[in-house]
Amino acid sequence: TMTGVLAEVMPDHENRLAVLSGPSFAGEVAREVPTVVASAADDPEVAAYVQQVFATPFFRVYTNPDVVGVQLGGAVKNVIAIASGIVDGLGLGLNSRAALITRGLTEIRRLGIKLGANPHTFAGLSGVGDLVLTCTGALSRNHTVGQMIGEGKSLDEILSHMKMVAEGVRTAKSVYNLSKKVGVEMPIADSVYAVLYEDLNSADAAYQLMTRSLKSELEDVE
């Protein structure tokens, strides 16, 4: 995680680190559109300090002690957003996209629990809030990448024409490696990785997800 990296670089400030995450397209924040996010820190006083510093009448901040969960939701949602874009690019409809987002959240939650996060975090702003925005918003670069892939464009072609980074492209590889390392099943994230890096056809990926072995919706849910 980013706080883990910062803790290594600045060990004297390890207990003073905080993260802000939630459904917050930068352009809307800059225009003072009402936005709500979470401030997470191991030290509740640090989280509260960040809350007070950033809070305005148009930027509301809640505190959350779950640093791992808040960061994980903010990162992995970008991978699911690529998948959501692929669904839209393939023209698979709103039912498919809603199911994709829901099961994507299940995967994020599953990984988070394995890494010690609070499962309730993923029902909050940095979880389902950020996920829904990034999977459906027209300003989402990750969704745009996925949509173009679903429409038949290659990743190299897409990235060569993008002026801003779509974090999910790189995060897909990190999430794939991490999920294998800790033994967490993430079929949607795996499919995004395969489409991006193993040349799996996006329509074939969708078919494979729909024809996986049948199971309980609550399997592996704690």
PDB file of C-alpha atoms in Angstrom:
ATOM      1  CA  THR A   1       0.000   0.000   0.000  1.00  0.00           C
ATOM      2  CA  MET A   2       1.007   3.622  -0.380  1.00  0.00           C
ATOM      3  CA  THR A   3       1.125   4.150   3.382  1.00  0.00           C
ATOM      4  CA  GLY A   4       3.396   1.116   3.647  1.00  0.00           C
ATOM      5  CA  VAL A   5       5.794   2.657   1.143  1.00  0.00           C
ATOM      6  CA  LEU A   6       5.716   6.013   2.924  1.00  0.00           C
ATOM      7  CA  ALA A   7       6.311   4.327   6.274  1.00  0.00           C
ATOM      8  CA  GLU A   8       9.484   2.771   4.867  1.00  0.00           C
ATOM      9  CA  VAL A   9      10.674   6.068   3.398  1.00  0.00           C
ATOM     10  CA  MET A  10       9.700   8.157   6.434  1.00  0.00           C
ATOM     11  CA  PRO A  11       9.826   5.783   9.422  1.00  0.00           C
ATOM     12  CA  ASP A  12       9.776   8.658  11.916  1.00  0.00           C
ATOM     13  CA  HIS A  13       6.349   9.692  10.622  1.00  0.00           C
ATOM     14  CA  GLU A  14       4.773   6.239  10.340  1.00  0.00           C
ATOM     15  CA  ASN A  15       2.073   7.017  12.904  1.00  0.00           C
ATOM     16  CA  ARG A  16       1.219  10.345  11.265  1.00  0.00           C
ATOM     17  CA  LEU A  17       0.120   8.967   7.905  1.00  0.00           C
ATOM     18  CA  ALA A  18      -3.438   9.312   6.651  1.00  0.00           C
ATOM     19  CA  VAL A  19      -5.291   8.628   3.409  1.00  0.00           C
ATOM     20  CA  LEU A  20      -8.297  10.291   1.787  1.00  0.00           C
ATOM     21  CA  SER A  21     -10.473   8.183  -0.480  1.00  0.00           C
ATOM     22  CA  GLY A  22     -14.010   8.107  -1.803  1.00  0.00           C
ATOM     23  CA  PRO A  23     -16.145   8.947  -4.845  1.00  0.00           C
ATOM     24  CA  SER A  24     -14.360  12.110  -5.928  1.00  0.00           C
ATOM     25  CA  PHE A  25     -13.628  12.961  -9.546  1.00  0.00           C
ATOM     26  CA  ALA A  26     -11.000  15.717  -9.323  1.00  0.00           C
ATOM     27  CA  GLY A  27     -12.768  17.998 -11.781  1.00  0.00           C
ATOM     28  CA  GLU A  28     -15.936  17.997  -9.704  1.00  0.00           C
ATOM     29  CA  VAL A  29     -14.002  18.643  -6.496  1.00  0.00           C
ATOM     30  CA  ALA A  30     -12.306  21.608  -8.176  1.00  0.00           C
ATOM     31  CA  ARG A  31     -15.712  22.977  -9.208  1.00  0.00           C
ATOM     32  CA  GLU A  32     -16.910  22.645  -5.607  1.00  0.00           C
ATOM     33  CA  VAL A  33     -19.525  20.032  -6.443  1.00  0.00           C
ATOM     34  CA  PRO A  34     -20.707  18.444  -3.151  1.00  0.00           C
ATOM     35  CA  THR A  35     -18.349  15.526  -2.480  1.00  0.00           C
ATOM     36  CA  VAL A  36     -17.990  13.119   0.453  1.00  0.00           C
ATOM     37  CA  VAL A  37     -14.877  11.049   1.264  1.00  0.00           C
ATOM     38  CA  ALA A  38     -13.247   9.130   4.112  1.00  0.00           C
ATOM     39  CA  SER A  39     -10.096  10.010   6.052  1.00  0.00           C
ATOM     40  CA  ALA A  40      -8.305   6.910   7.340  1.00  0.00           C
ATOM     41  CA  ALA A  41      -5.393   6.723   9.761  1.00  0.00           C
ATOM     42  CA  ASP A  42      -4.130   4.309  12.393  1.00  0.00           C
ATOM     43  CA  ASP A  43      -4.151   7.174  14.895  1.00  0.00           C
ATOM     44  CA  PRO A  44      -7.710   8.507  15.311  1.00  0.00           C
ATOM     45  CA  GLU A  45      -6.338  11.947  16.167  1.00  0.00           C
ATOM     46  CA  VAL A  46      -4.560  12.081  12.815  1.00  0.00           C
ATOM     47  CA  ALA A  47      -7.718  11.028  10.965  1.00  0.00           C
ATOM     48  CA  ALA A  48      -9.698  13.689  12.829  1.00  0.00           C
ATOM     49  CA  TYR A  49      -7.066  16.335  12.075  1.00  0.00           C
ATOM     50  CA  VAL A  50      -7.214  15.566   8.347  1.00  0.00           C
ATOM     51  CA  GLN A  51     -10.996  15.626   8.576  1.00  0.00           C
ATOM     52  CA  GLN A  52     -10.939  19.124  10.069  1.00  0.00           C
ATOM     53  CA  VAL A  53      -8.334  20.444   7.617  1.00  0.00           C
ATOM     54  CA  PHE A  54     -10.112  19.274   4.464  1.00  0.00           C
ATOM     55  CA  ALA A  55     -13.770  19.662   5.434  1.00  0.00           C
ATOM     56  CA  THR A  56     -15.676  22.489   3.743  1.00  0.00           C
ATOM     57  CA  PRO A  57     -19.374  23.101   3.018  1.00  0.00           C
ATOM     58  CA  PHE A  58     -18.882  21.286  -0.307  1.00  0.00           C
ATOM     59  CA  PHE A  59     -16.303  18.664   0.775  1.00  0.00           C
ATOM     60  CA  ARG A  60     -17.505  16.477   3.649  1.00  0.00           C
ATOM     61  CA  VAL A  61     -15.061  14.107   5.350  1.00  0.00           C
ATOM     62  CA  TYR A  62     -15.810  11.099   7.545  1.00  0.00           C
ATOM     63  CA  THR A  63     -13.130   9.331   9.597  1.00  0.00           C
ATOM     64  CA  ASN A  64     -12.370   5.621   9.336  1.00  0.00           C
ATOM     65  CA  PRO A  65      -9.699   3.677  11.280  1.00  0.00           C
ATOM     66  CA  ASP A  66      -9.324   1.060   8.519  1.00  0.00           C
ATOM     67  CA  VAL A  67      -6.294   2.262   6.559  1.00  0.00           C
ATOM     68  CA  VAL A  68      -5.864  -1.020   4.667  1.00  0.00           C
ATOM     69  CA  GLY A  69      -9.495  -1.245   3.590  1.00  0.00           C
ATOM     70  CA  VAL A  70      -9.770   2.376   2.501  1.00  0.00           C
ATOM     71  CA  GLN A  71      -6.639   2.117   0.359  1.00  0.00           C
ATOM     72  CA  LEU A  72      -7.580  -1.259  -1.084  1.00  0.00           C
ATOM     73  CA  GLY A  73     -11.029  -0.116  -2.157  1.00  0.00           C
ATOM     74  CA  GLY A  74      -9.555   2.942  -3.824  1.00  0.00           C
ATOM     75  CA  ALA A  75      -7.049   0.878  -5.797  1.00  0.00           C
ATOM     76  CA  VAL A  76      -8.890  -2.301  -6.801  1.00  0.00           C
ATOM     77  CA  LYS A  77     -12.016  -0.436  -7.903  1.00  0.00           C
ATOM     78  CA  ASN A  78     -10.002   0.746 -10.913  1.00  0.00           C
ATOM     79  CA  VAL A  79      -9.626  -2.847 -12.117  1.00  0.00           C
ATOM     80  CA  ILE A  80     -13.347  -3.505 -11.739  1.00  0.00           C
ATOM     81  CA  ALA A  81     -14.041  -0.238 -13.579  1.00  0.00           C
ATOM     82  CA  ILE A  82     -12.113  -1.550 -16.584  1.00  0.00           C
ATOM     83  CA  ALA A  83     -14.336  -4.636 -16.515  1.00  0.00           C
ATOM     84  CA  SER A  84     -17.419  -2.420 -16.298  1.00  0.00           C
ATOM     85  CA  GLY A  85     -16.225  -0.471 -19.308  1.00  0.00           C
ATOM     86  CA  ILE A  86     -15.714  -3.701 -21.229  1.00  0.00           C
ATOM     87  CA  VAL A  87     -19.320  -4.670 -20.457  1.00  0.00           C
ATOM     88  CA  ASP A  88     -20.498  -1.339 -21.866  1.00  0.00           C
ATOM     89  CA  GLY A  89     -18.185  -1.580 -24.866  1.00  0.00           C
ATOM     90  CA  LEU A  90     -19.552  -5.011 -25.700  1.00  0.00           C
ATOM     91  CA  GLY A  91     -23.101  -3.680 -25.392  1.00  0.00           C
ATOM     92  CA  LEU A  92     -24.060  -6.262 -22.789  1.00  0.00           C
ATOM     93  CA  GLY A  93     -26.619  -4.051 -21.074  1.00  0.00           C
ATOM     94  CA  LEU A  94     -27.386  -2.614 -17.665  1.00  0.00           C
ATOM     95  CA  ASN A  95     -28.215  -5.944 -16.003  1.00  0.00           C
ATOM     96  CA  SER A  96     -24.716  -7.170 -16.782  1.00  0.00           C
ATOM     97  CA  ARG A  97     -23.066  -4.001 -15.540  1.00  0.00           C
ATOM     98  CA  ALA A  98     -24.981  -4.021 -12.252  1.00  0.00           C
ATOM     99  CA  ALA A  99     -24.049  -7.661 -11.654  1.00  0.00           C
ATOM    100  CA  LEU A 100     -20.426  -6.962 -12.574  1.00  0.00           C
ATOM    101  CA  ILE A 101     -20.179  -4.104 -10.070  1.00  0.00           C
ATOM    102  CA  THR A 102     -21.830  -6.171  -7.336  1.00  0.00           C
ATOM    103  CA  ARG A 103     -19.616  -9.208  -7.815  1.00  0.00           C
ATOM    104  CA  GLY A 104     -16.599  -6.950  -8.214  1.00  0.00           C
ATOM    105  CA  LEU A 105     -17.301  -5.517  -4.776  1.00  0.00           C
ATOM    106  CA  THR A 106     -17.452  -9.076  -3.443  1.00  0.00           C
ATOM    107  CA  GLU A 107     -13.952  -9.690  -4.810  1.00  0.00           C
ATOM    108  CA  ILE A 108     -12.585  -6.474  -3.295  1.00  0.00           C
ATOM    109  CA  ARG A 109     -14.138  -7.363   0.056  1.00  0.00           C
ATOM    110  CA  ARG A 110     -12.787 -10.905  -0.090  1.00  0.00           C
ATOM    111  CA  LEU A 111      -9.248  -9.658  -0.699  1.00  0.00           C
ATOM    112  CA  GLY A 112      -9.606  -6.983   1.954  1.00  0.00           C
ATOM    113  CA  ILE A 113     -10.686  -9.430   4.642  1.00  0.00           C
ATOM    114  CA  LYS A 114      -7.702 -11.629   3.802  1.00  0.00           C
ATOM    115  CA  LEU A 115      -5.393  -8.633   4.261  1.00  0.00           C
ATOM    116  CA  GLY A 116      -6.930  -7.656   7.591  1.00  0.00           C
ATOM    117  CA  ALA A 117      -9.364  -4.941   6.519  1.00  0.00           C
ATOM    118  CA  ASN A 118     -12.708  -4.290   8.205  1.00  0.00           C
ATOM    119  CA  PRO A 119     -15.410  -5.762   5.925  1.00  0.00           C
ATOM    120  CA  HIS A 120     -17.759  -2.875   6.757  1.00  0.00           C
ATOM    121  CA  THR A 121     -15.368  -0.457   5.049  1.00  0.00           C
ATOM    122  CA  PHE A 122     -16.337  -1.860   1.657  1.00  0.00           C
ATOM    123  CA  ALA A 123     -19.960  -0.806   2.176  1.00  0.00           C
ATOM    124  CA  GLY A 124     -18.720   2.752   2.688  1.00  0.00           C
ATOM    125  CA  LEU A 125     -17.423   5.682   0.681  1.00  0.00           C
ATOM    126  CA  SER A 126     -14.050   4.204  -0.286  1.00  0.00           C
ATOM    127  CA  GLY A 127     -15.712   0.889  -1.126  1.00  0.00           C
ATOM    128  CA  VAL A 128     -19.068   0.777  -2.884  1.00  0.00           C
ATOM    129  CA  GLY A 129     -19.169   4.582  -3.200  1.00  0.00           C
ATOM    130  CA  ASP A 130     -15.937   4.919  -5.152  1.00  0.00           C
ATOM    131  CA  LEU A 131     -16.631   1.692  -7.050  1.00  0.00           C
ATOM    132  CA  VAL A 132     -20.026   2.792  -8.371  1.00  0.00           C
ATOM    133  CA  LEU A 133     -18.697   6.188  -9.445  1.00  0.00           C
ATOM    134  CA  THR A 134     -15.677   4.770 -11.242  1.00  0.00           C
ATOM    135  CA  CYS A 135     -17.661   1.987 -12.914  1.00  0.00           C
ATOM    136  CA  THR A 136     -20.401   4.254 -14.253  1.00  0.00           C
ATOM    137  CA  GLY A 137     -19.077   7.815 -14.487  1.00  0.00           C
ATOM    138  CA  ALA A 138     -18.299   9.310 -17.878  1.00  0.00           C
ATOM    139  CA  LEU A 139     -15.172  10.938 -16.397  1.00  0.00           C
ATOM    140  CA  SER A 140     -13.662   7.589 -15.363  1.00  0.00           C
ATOM    141  CA  ARG A 141     -10.481   6.920 -17.338  1.00  0.00           C
ATOM    142  CA  ASN A 142     -10.497   3.263 -16.296  1.00  0.00           C
ATOM    143  CA  HIS A 143     -14.052   2.780 -17.534  1.00  0.00           C
ATOM    144  CA  THR A 144     -13.068   4.498 -20.784  1.00  0.00           C
ATOM    145  CA  VAL A 145     -10.155   2.097 -21.299  1.00  0.00           C
ATOM    146  CA  GLY A 146     -12.439  -0.875 -20.741  1.00  0.00           C
ATOM    147  CA  GLN A 147     -15.107   0.472 -23.057  1.00  0.00           C
ATOM    148  CA  MET A 148     -12.600   0.948 -25.863  1.00  0.00           C
ATOM    149  CA  ILE A 149     -11.300  -2.591 -25.338  1.00  0.00           C
ATOM    150  CA  GLY A 150     -14.863  -3.894 -25.510  1.00  0.00           C
ATOM    151  CA  GLU A 151     -15.293  -1.989 -28.768  1.00  0.00           C
ATOM    152  CA  GLY A 152     -12.316  -3.836 -30.233  1.00  0.00           C
ATOM    153  CA  LYS A 153      -9.383  -1.458 -29.776  1.00  0.00           C
ATOM    154  CA  SER A 154      -6.027  -2.737 -28.554  1.00  0.00           C
ATOM    155  CA  LEU A 155      -4.550  -1.633 -25.236  1.00  0.00           C
ATOM    156  CA  ASP A 156      -1.481  -0.140 -26.922  1.00  0.00           C
ATOM    157  CA  GLU A 157      -3.681   1.874 -29.263  1.00  0.00           C
ATOM    158  CA  ILE A 158      -5.792   3.152 -26.382  1.00  0.00           C
ATOM    159  CA  LEU A 159      -2.883   4.134 -24.151  1.00  0.00           C
ATOM    160  CA  SER A 160      -1.051   5.903 -26.969  1.00  0.00           C
ATOM    161  CA  HIS A 161      -3.965   8.331 -27.302  1.00  0.00           C
ATOM    162  CA  MET A 162      -4.595   8.920 -23.590  1.00  0.00           C
ATOM    163  CA  LYS A 163      -3.170  12.051 -22.004  1.00  0.00           C
ATOM    164  CA  MET A 164      -3.833  10.890 -18.439  1.00  0.00           C
ATOM    165  CA  VAL A 165      -3.025   7.622 -16.703  1.00  0.00           C
ATOM    166  CA  ALA A 166      -5.656   4.921 -16.187  1.00  0.00           C
ATOM    167  CA  GLU A 167      -4.403   3.421 -12.928  1.00  0.00           C
ATOM    168  CA  GLY A 168      -6.303   0.180 -13.349  1.00  0.00           C
ATOM    169  CA  VAL A 169      -4.092  -0.988 -16.203  1.00  0.00           C
ATOM    170  CA  ARG A 170      -1.103  -1.311 -13.888  1.00  0.00           C
ATOM    171  CA  THR A 171      -3.148  -2.192 -10.826  1.00  0.00           C
ATOM    172  CA  ALA A 172      -4.624  -5.207 -12.647  1.00  0.00           C
ATOM    173  CA  LYS A 173      -1.191  -6.818 -12.683  1.00  0.00           C
ATOM    174  CA  SER A 174      -0.545  -6.031  -9.005  1.00  0.00           C
ATOM    175  CA  VAL A 175      -3.946  -7.343  -7.929  1.00  0.00           C
ATOM    176  CA  TYR A 176      -3.492 -10.503  -9.991  1.00  0.00           C
ATOM    177  CA  ASN A 177      -0.124 -11.231  -8.365  1.00  0.00           C
ATOM    178  CA  LEU A 178      -1.341 -10.350  -4.871  1.00  0.00           C
ATOM    179  CA  SER A 179      -4.487 -12.482  -5.091  1.00  0.00           C
ATOM    180  CA  LYS A 180      -2.433 -15.488  -6.182  1.00  0.00           C
ATOM    181  CA  LYS A 181       0.082 -14.877  -3.391  1.00  0.00           C
ATOM    182  CA  VAL A 182      -2.538 -14.788  -0.632  1.00  0.00           C
ATOM    183  CA  GLY A 183      -4.865 -17.373  -2.194  1.00  0.00           C
ATOM    184  CA  VAL A 184      -7.957 -15.257  -2.840  1.00  0.00           C
ATOM    185  CA  GLU A 185     -10.284 -16.066  -5.737  1.00  0.00           C
ATOM    186  CA  MET A 186     -10.949 -12.980  -7.900  1.00  0.00           C
ATOM    187  CA  PRO A 187     -12.389 -14.157 -11.238  1.00  0.00           C
ATOM    188  CA  ILE A 188     -13.355 -10.702 -12.525  1.00  0.00           C
ATOM    189  CA  ALA A 189      -9.969  -9.210 -11.698  1.00  0.00           C
ATOM    190  CA  ASP A 190      -8.299 -12.281 -13.221  1.00  0.00           C
ATOM    191  CA  SER A 191     -10.315 -11.788 -16.408  1.00  0.00           C
ATOM    192  CA  VAL A 192      -9.256  -8.146 -16.684  1.00  0.00           C
ATOM    193  CA  TYR A 193      -5.635  -9.222 -16.284  1.00  0.00           C
ATOM    194  CA  ALA A 194      -6.048 -11.869 -18.986  1.00  0.00           C
ATOM    195  CA  VAL A 195      -7.653  -9.394 -21.398  1.00  0.00           C
ATOM    196  CA  LEU A 196      -4.955  -6.767 -20.801  1.00  0.00           C
ATOM    197  CA  TYR A 197      -1.868  -8.960 -20.645  1.00  0.00           C
ATOM    198  CA  GLU A 198      -2.684 -12.371 -22.129  1.00  0.00           C
ATOM    199  CA  ASP A 199      -4.693 -11.311 -25.198  1.00  0.00           C
ATOM    200  CA  LEU A 200      -7.914 -12.940 -24.027  1.00  0.00           C
ATOM    201  CA  ASN A 201     -10.795 -11.738 -26.183  1.00  0.00           C
ATOM    202  CA  SER A 202     -13.112  -9.584 -24.067  1.00  0.00           C
ATOM    203  CA  ALA A 203     -16.275 -11.336 -25.300  1.00  0.00           C
ATOM    204  CA  ASP A 204     -14.706 -14.688 -24.440  1.00  0.00           C
ATOM    205  CA  ALA A 205     -13.839 -13.357 -20.978  1.00  0.00           C
ATOM    206  CA  ALA A 206     -17.474 -12.395 -20.405  1.00  0.00           C
ATOM    207  CA  TYR A 207     -18.645 -15.832 -21.552  1.00  0.00           C
ATOM    208  CA  GLN A 208     -16.156 -17.571 -19.265  1.00  0.00           C
ATOM    209  CA  LEU A 209     -17.363 -15.578 -16.266  1.00  0.00           C
ATOM    210  CA  MET A 210     -20.997 -16.407 -17.017  1.00  0.00           C
ATOM    211  CA  THR A 211     -20.302 -20.125 -17.390  1.00  0.00           C
ATOM    212  CA  ARG A 212     -18.200 -20.655 -14.269  1.00  0.00           C
ATOM    213  CA  SER A 213     -19.343 -23.403 -11.896  1.00  0.00           C
ATOM    214  CA  LEU A 214     -22.529 -22.447 -10.057  1.00  0.00           C
ATOM    215  CA  LYS A 215     -22.300 -21.584  -6.366  1.00  0.00           C
ATOM    216  CA  SER A 216     -23.948 -19.750  -3.467  1.00  0.00           C
ATOM    217  CA  GLU A 217     -23.924 -15.955  -3.598  1.00  0.00           C
ATOM    218  CA  LEU A 218     -22.781 -15.914   0.025  1.00  0.00           C
ATOM    219  CA  GLU A 219     -19.909 -18.350  -0.460  1.00  0.00           C
ATOM    220  CA  ASP A 220     -16.741 -17.018   1.204  1.00  0.00           C
ATOM    221  CA  VAL A 221     -18.646 -14.010   2.556  1.00  0.00           C
ATOM    222  CA  GLU A 222     -17.930 -13.275   6.207  1.00  0.00           C
TER     223      GLU A 222
END
